[in-house]
Coordinates of C-alpha atoms (C1' of nucleotides) and ligand atoms in Angstrom, one line a residue:
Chain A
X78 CA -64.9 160.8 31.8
X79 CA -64.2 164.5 30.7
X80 CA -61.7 167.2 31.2
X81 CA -63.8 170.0 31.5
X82 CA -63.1 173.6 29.4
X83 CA -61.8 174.9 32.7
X84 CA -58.9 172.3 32.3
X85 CA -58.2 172.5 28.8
X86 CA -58.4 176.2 28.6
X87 CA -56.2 177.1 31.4
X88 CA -53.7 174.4 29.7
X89 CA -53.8 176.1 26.5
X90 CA -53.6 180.1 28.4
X91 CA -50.5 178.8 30.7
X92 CA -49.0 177.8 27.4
X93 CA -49.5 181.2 25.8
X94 CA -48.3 182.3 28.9
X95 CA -44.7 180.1 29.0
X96 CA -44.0 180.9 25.3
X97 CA -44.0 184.9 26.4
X98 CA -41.9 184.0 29.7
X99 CA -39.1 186.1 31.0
X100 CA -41.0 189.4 28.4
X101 CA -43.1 191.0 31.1
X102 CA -46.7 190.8 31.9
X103 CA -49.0 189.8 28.7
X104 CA -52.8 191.3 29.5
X105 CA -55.5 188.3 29.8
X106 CA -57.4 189.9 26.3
X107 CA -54.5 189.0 24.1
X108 CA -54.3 185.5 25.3
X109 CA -58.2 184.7 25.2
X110 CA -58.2 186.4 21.3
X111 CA -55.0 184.3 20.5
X112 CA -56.6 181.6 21.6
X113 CA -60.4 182.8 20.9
X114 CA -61.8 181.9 24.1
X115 CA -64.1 184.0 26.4
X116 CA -62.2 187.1 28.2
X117 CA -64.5 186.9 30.9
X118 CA -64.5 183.2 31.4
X119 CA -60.7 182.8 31.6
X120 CA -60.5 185.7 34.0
X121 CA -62.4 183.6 36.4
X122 CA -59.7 180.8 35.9
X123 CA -57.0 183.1 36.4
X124 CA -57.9 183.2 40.1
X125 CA -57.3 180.1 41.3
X126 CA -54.1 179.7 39.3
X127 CA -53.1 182.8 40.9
X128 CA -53.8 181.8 44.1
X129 CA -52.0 178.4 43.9
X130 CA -48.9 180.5 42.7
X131 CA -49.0 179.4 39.1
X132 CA -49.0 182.6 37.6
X133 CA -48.7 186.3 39.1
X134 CA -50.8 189.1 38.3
X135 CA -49.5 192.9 37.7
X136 CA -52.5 195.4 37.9
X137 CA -53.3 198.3 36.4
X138 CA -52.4 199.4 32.6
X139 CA -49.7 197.5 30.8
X140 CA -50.0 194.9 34.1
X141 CA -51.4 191.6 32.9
X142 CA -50.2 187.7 33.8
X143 CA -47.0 186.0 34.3
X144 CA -45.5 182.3 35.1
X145 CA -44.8 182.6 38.9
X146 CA -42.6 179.4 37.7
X147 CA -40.1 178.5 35.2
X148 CA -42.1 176.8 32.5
X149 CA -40.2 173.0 33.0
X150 CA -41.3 173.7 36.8
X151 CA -44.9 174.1 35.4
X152 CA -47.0 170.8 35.3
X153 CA -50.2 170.0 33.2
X154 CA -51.2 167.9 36.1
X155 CA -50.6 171.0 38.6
X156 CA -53.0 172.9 36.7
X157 CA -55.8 170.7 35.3
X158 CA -55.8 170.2 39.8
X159 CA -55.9 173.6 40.4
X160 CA -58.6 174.6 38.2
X161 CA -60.9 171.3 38.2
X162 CA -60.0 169.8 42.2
X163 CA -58.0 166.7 42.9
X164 CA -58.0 163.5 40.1
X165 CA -60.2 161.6 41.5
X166 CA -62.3 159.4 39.2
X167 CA -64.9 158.4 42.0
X168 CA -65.4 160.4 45.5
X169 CA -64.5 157.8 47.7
X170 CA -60.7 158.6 46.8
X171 CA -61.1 161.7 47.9
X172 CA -62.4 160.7 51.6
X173 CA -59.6 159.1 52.9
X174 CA -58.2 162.2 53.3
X175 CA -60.5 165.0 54.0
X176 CA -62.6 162.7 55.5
X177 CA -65.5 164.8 57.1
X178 CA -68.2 162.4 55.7
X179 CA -66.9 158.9 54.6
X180 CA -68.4 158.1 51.1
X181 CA -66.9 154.7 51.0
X182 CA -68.2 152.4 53.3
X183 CA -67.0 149.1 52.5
X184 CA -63.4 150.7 51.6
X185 CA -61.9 147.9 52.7
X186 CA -64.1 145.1 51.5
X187 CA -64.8 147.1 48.3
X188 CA -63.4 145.2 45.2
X189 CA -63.7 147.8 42.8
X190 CA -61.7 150.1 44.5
X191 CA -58.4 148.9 43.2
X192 CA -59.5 149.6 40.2
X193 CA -60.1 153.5 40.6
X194 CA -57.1 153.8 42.5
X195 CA -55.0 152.2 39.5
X196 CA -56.6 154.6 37.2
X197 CA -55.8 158.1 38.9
X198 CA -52.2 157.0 39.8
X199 CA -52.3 156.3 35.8
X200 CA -53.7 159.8 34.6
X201 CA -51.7 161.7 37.8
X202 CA -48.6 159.9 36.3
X203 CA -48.9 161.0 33.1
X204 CA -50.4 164.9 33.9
X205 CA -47.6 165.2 35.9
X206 CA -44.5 164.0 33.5
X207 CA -45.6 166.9 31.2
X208 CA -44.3 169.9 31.3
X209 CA -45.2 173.1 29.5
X210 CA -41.7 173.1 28.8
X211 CA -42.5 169.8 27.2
X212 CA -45.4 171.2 25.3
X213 CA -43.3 174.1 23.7
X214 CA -40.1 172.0 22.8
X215 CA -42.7 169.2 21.2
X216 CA -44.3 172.0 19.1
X217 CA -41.0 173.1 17.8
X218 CA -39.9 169.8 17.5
X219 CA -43.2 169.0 14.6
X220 CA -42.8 170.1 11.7
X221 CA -45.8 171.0 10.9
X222 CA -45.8 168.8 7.3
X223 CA -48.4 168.4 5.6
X224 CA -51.7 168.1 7.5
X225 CA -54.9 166.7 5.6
X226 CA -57.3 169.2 6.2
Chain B
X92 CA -62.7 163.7 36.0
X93 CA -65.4 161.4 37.1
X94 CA -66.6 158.1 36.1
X95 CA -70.3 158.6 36.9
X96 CA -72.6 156.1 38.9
X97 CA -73.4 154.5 35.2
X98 CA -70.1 153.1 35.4
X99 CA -69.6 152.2 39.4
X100 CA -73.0 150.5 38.9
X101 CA -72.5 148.1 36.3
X102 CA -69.2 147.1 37.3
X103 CA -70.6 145.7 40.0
X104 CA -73.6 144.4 39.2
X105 CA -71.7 142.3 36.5
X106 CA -69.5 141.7 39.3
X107 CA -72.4 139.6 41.1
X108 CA -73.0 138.1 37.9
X109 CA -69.6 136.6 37.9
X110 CA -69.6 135.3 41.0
X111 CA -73.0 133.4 40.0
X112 CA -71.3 132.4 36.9
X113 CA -72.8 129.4 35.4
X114 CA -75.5 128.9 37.7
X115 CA -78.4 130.1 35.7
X116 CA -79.9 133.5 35.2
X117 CA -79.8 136.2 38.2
X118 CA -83.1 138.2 38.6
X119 CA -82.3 142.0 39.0
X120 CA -83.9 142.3 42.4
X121 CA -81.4 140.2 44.0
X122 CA -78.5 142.4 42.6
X123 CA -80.0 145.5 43.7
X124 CA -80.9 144.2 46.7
X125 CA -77.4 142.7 47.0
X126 CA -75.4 145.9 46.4
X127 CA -78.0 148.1 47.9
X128 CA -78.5 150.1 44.8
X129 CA -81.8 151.3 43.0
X130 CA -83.3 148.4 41.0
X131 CA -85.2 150.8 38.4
X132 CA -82.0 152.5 38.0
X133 CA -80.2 149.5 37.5
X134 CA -82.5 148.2 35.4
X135 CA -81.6 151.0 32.8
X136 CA -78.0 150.2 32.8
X137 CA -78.5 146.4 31.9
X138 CA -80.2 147.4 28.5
X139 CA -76.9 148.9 26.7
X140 CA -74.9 146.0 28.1
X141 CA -76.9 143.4 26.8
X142 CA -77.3 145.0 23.2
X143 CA -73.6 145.3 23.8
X144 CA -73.1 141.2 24.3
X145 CA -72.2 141.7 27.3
X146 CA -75.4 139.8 29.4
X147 CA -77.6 138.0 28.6
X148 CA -81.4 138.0 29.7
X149 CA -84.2 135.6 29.9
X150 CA -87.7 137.1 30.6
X151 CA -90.8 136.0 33.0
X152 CA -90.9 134.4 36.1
X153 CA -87.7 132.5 37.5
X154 CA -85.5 134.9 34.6
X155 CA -82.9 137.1 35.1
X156 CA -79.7 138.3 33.9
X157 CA -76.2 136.4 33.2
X158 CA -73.2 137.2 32.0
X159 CA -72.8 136.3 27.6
X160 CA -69.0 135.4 28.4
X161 CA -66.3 134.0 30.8
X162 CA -65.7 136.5 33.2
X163 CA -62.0 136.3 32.1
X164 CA -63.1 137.9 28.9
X165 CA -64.9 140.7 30.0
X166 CA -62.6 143.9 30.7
X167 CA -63.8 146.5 33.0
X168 CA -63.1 148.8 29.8
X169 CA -65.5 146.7 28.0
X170 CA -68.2 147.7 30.6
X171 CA -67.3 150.7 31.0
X172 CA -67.4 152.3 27.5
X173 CA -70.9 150.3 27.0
X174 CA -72.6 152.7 29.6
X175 CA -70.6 155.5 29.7
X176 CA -69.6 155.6 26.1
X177 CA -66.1 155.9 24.5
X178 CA -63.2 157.0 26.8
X179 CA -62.5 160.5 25.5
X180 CA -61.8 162.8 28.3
X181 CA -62.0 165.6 24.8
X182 CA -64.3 165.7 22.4
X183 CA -61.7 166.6 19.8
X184 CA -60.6 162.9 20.4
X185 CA -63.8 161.2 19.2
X186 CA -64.1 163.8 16.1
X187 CA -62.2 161.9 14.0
X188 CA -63.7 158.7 14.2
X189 CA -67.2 159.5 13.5
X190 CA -66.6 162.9 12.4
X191 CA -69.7 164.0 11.2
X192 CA -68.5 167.6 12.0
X193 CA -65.3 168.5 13.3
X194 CA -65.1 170.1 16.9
X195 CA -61.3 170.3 16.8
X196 CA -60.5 172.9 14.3
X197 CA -56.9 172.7 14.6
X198 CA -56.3 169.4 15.1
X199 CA -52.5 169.1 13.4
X200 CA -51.4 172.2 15.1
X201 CA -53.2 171.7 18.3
X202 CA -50.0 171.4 20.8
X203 CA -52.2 170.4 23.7
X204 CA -54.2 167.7 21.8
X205 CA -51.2 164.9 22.5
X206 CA -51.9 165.4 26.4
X207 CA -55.2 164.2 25.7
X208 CA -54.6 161.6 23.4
X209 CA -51.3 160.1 26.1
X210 CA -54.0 160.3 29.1
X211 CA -56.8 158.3 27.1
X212 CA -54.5 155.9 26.1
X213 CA -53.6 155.5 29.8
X214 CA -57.0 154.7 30.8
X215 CA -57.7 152.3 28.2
X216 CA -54.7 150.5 29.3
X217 CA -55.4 150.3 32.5
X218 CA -59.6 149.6 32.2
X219 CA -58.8 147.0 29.4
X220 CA -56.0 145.1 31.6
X221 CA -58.8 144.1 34.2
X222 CA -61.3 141.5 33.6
X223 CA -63.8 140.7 36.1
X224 CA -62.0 137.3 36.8
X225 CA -59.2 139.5 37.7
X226 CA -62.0 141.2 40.7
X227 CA -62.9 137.6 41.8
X228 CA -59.2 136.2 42.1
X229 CA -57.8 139.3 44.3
X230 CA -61.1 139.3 45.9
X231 CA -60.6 135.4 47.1
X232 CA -56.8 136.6 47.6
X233 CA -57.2 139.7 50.0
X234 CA -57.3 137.9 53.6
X235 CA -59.9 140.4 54.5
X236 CA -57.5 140.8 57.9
X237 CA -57.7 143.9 60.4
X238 CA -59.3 146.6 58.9
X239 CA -59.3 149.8 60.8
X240 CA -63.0 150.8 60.5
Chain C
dT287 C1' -105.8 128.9 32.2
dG288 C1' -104.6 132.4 35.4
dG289 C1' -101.7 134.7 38.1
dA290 C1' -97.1 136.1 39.5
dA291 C1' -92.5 137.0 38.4
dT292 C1' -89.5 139.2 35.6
dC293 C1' -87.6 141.7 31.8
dC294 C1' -88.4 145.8 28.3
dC295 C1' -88.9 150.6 27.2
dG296 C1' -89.8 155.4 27.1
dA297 C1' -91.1 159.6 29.5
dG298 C1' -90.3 162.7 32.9
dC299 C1' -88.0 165.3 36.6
dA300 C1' -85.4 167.5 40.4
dG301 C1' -80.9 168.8 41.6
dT302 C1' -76.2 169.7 40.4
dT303 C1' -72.5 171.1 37.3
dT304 C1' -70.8 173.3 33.4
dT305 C1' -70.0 177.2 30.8
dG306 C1' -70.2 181.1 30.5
dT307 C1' -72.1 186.7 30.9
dC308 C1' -72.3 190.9 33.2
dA309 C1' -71.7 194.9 36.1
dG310 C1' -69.0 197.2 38.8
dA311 C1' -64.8 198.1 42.0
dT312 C1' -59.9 198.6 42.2
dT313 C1' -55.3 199.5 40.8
dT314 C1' -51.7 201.6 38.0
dA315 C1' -49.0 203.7 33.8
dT316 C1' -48.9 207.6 31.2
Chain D
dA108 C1' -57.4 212.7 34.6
dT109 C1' -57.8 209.0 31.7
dA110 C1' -57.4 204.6 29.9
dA111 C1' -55.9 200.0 30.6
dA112 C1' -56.1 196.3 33.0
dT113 C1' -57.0 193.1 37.0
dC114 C1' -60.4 191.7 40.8
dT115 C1' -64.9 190.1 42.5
dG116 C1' -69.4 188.4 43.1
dA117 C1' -73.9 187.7 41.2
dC118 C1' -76.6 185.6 37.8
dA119 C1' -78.4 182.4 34.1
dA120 C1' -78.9 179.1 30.3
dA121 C1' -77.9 174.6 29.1
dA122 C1' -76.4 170.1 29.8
dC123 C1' -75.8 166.2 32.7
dT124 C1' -76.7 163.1 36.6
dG125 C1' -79.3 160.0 39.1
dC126 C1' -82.9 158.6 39.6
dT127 C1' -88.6 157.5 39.5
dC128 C1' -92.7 156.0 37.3
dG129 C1' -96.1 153.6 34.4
dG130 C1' -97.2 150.4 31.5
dG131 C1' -96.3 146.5 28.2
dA132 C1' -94.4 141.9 27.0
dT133 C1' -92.9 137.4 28.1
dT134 C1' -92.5 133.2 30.6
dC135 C1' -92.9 129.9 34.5
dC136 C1' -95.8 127.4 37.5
dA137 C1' -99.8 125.8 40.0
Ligands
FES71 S1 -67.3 151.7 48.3 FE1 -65.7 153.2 48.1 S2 -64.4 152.4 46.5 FE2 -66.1 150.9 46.7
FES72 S1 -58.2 171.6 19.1 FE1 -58.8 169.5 19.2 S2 -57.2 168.7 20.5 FE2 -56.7 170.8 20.5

DNA sequence: TGGAATCCCGAGCAGTTTTGTCAGATTTAT
DNA sequence: ATAAATCTGACAAAACTGCTCGGGATTCCA
């Protein structure tokens, strides 16, 4: 039961991302030495996001990456789903729709399966009722008192 | 985001133990058998659950497995977190804990660390809301009528 | 008393996934 | 032209998953 790095650091990019909206492109190698993650490995994340529309892309010097959205228009759950696949905590959630193979054979006699479905609508409720609009008025919001370590 | 075979397993194998509840020990065969799943396999899951208290065990010929409690007080979070270990979906949430070193460096000023900490919080609710008696009641309740495939 | 059934335990292992690294091609501002 | 940046695909180490196997210990029953 893990969120992967791919999750969490396209979270934490998007966010770098939404505090520089509306100021023009911001290249990929000040975001990964912000945040001190791999410039390589995030470039690889970049392209789905780009391809679901998240973000946009401007090539060439002084180019670099953009919200395609307004930040409040910007879901966690949209992204961690873009980057990882759908929320789905065992596979046979995800045949019901796809469907090409059926994983689940006893779907309907299955008495555990109530129990995974309760659990994604839970997390997809929750991904998606945060916003990185959310993220940067919460951080403004702390005050950053004193912290123990 | 998955909940691996571990988990999927032993819920239902403890599953079969409720439903034999009070009628003397299970032996593994007849579970595996029962659910169609490997009985070596299996066979690893049970020993973390009954250190946990969860089953209990009586060896040789004519033992088997049973469950320690009611199934009413046995959450699917309880059996869950036995196999799987604790629901974290980021390490930085099990860091402070144990916290024999400290894989979340920023933890105070982390703006993404409260996504993690609202989805875990989710799950929990959600796994620890469900007991196995809860599995057996909408079990008996589901009419088991027309089911497409 | 001698199997046979059954749990107990640790080692090992093939396949997949994760978490990157790297080299090079392409595009664009200056 | 040159430098800055994105784009793309290949590759690889490490961790994890989902088992299998072999042998030992315990207990029932004939
Ligand atoms: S067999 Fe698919 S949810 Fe149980
Ligand atoms: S650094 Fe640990 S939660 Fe963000």
């Amino acid at each position: 039961m893990k969120i992967s790095t791919k999750g969490r650091y396209s979270v934490t990019a998007l966010y770098e991302l939404a505090l520089h909206y509306g100021t023009g492109p911001l290249p990929l190698k000040n975001i990964a030495q912000g945040q001190g993650l791999s410039e390589n490995y995030l470039e690889q994340l970049m392209l789905p996001l780009r391809r679901a529309g998240l973000v946009k892309s401007i090539r060439g010097a002084q180019g670099g990456y953009m919200l395609a959205r307004e930040p409040k228009e910007i879901t966690i759950g949209e992204i961690i789903t873009t980057v990882e696949g759908p929320i789905a905590v065992v596979d046979c959630l995800l045949a019901e729709a796809g469907a090409k193979d059926q994983p689940c054979e006893r779907a309907c006699a299955c008495v555990t399966r109530g129990i995974w479905e309760k659990v994604c609508d839970s997390i997809s409720e929750v991904l998606g009722g945060i916003t990185l609009q959310t993220l940067m008025d919460n951080d403004k919001g702390s005050e950053h008192v004193g912290c123990a370590r």
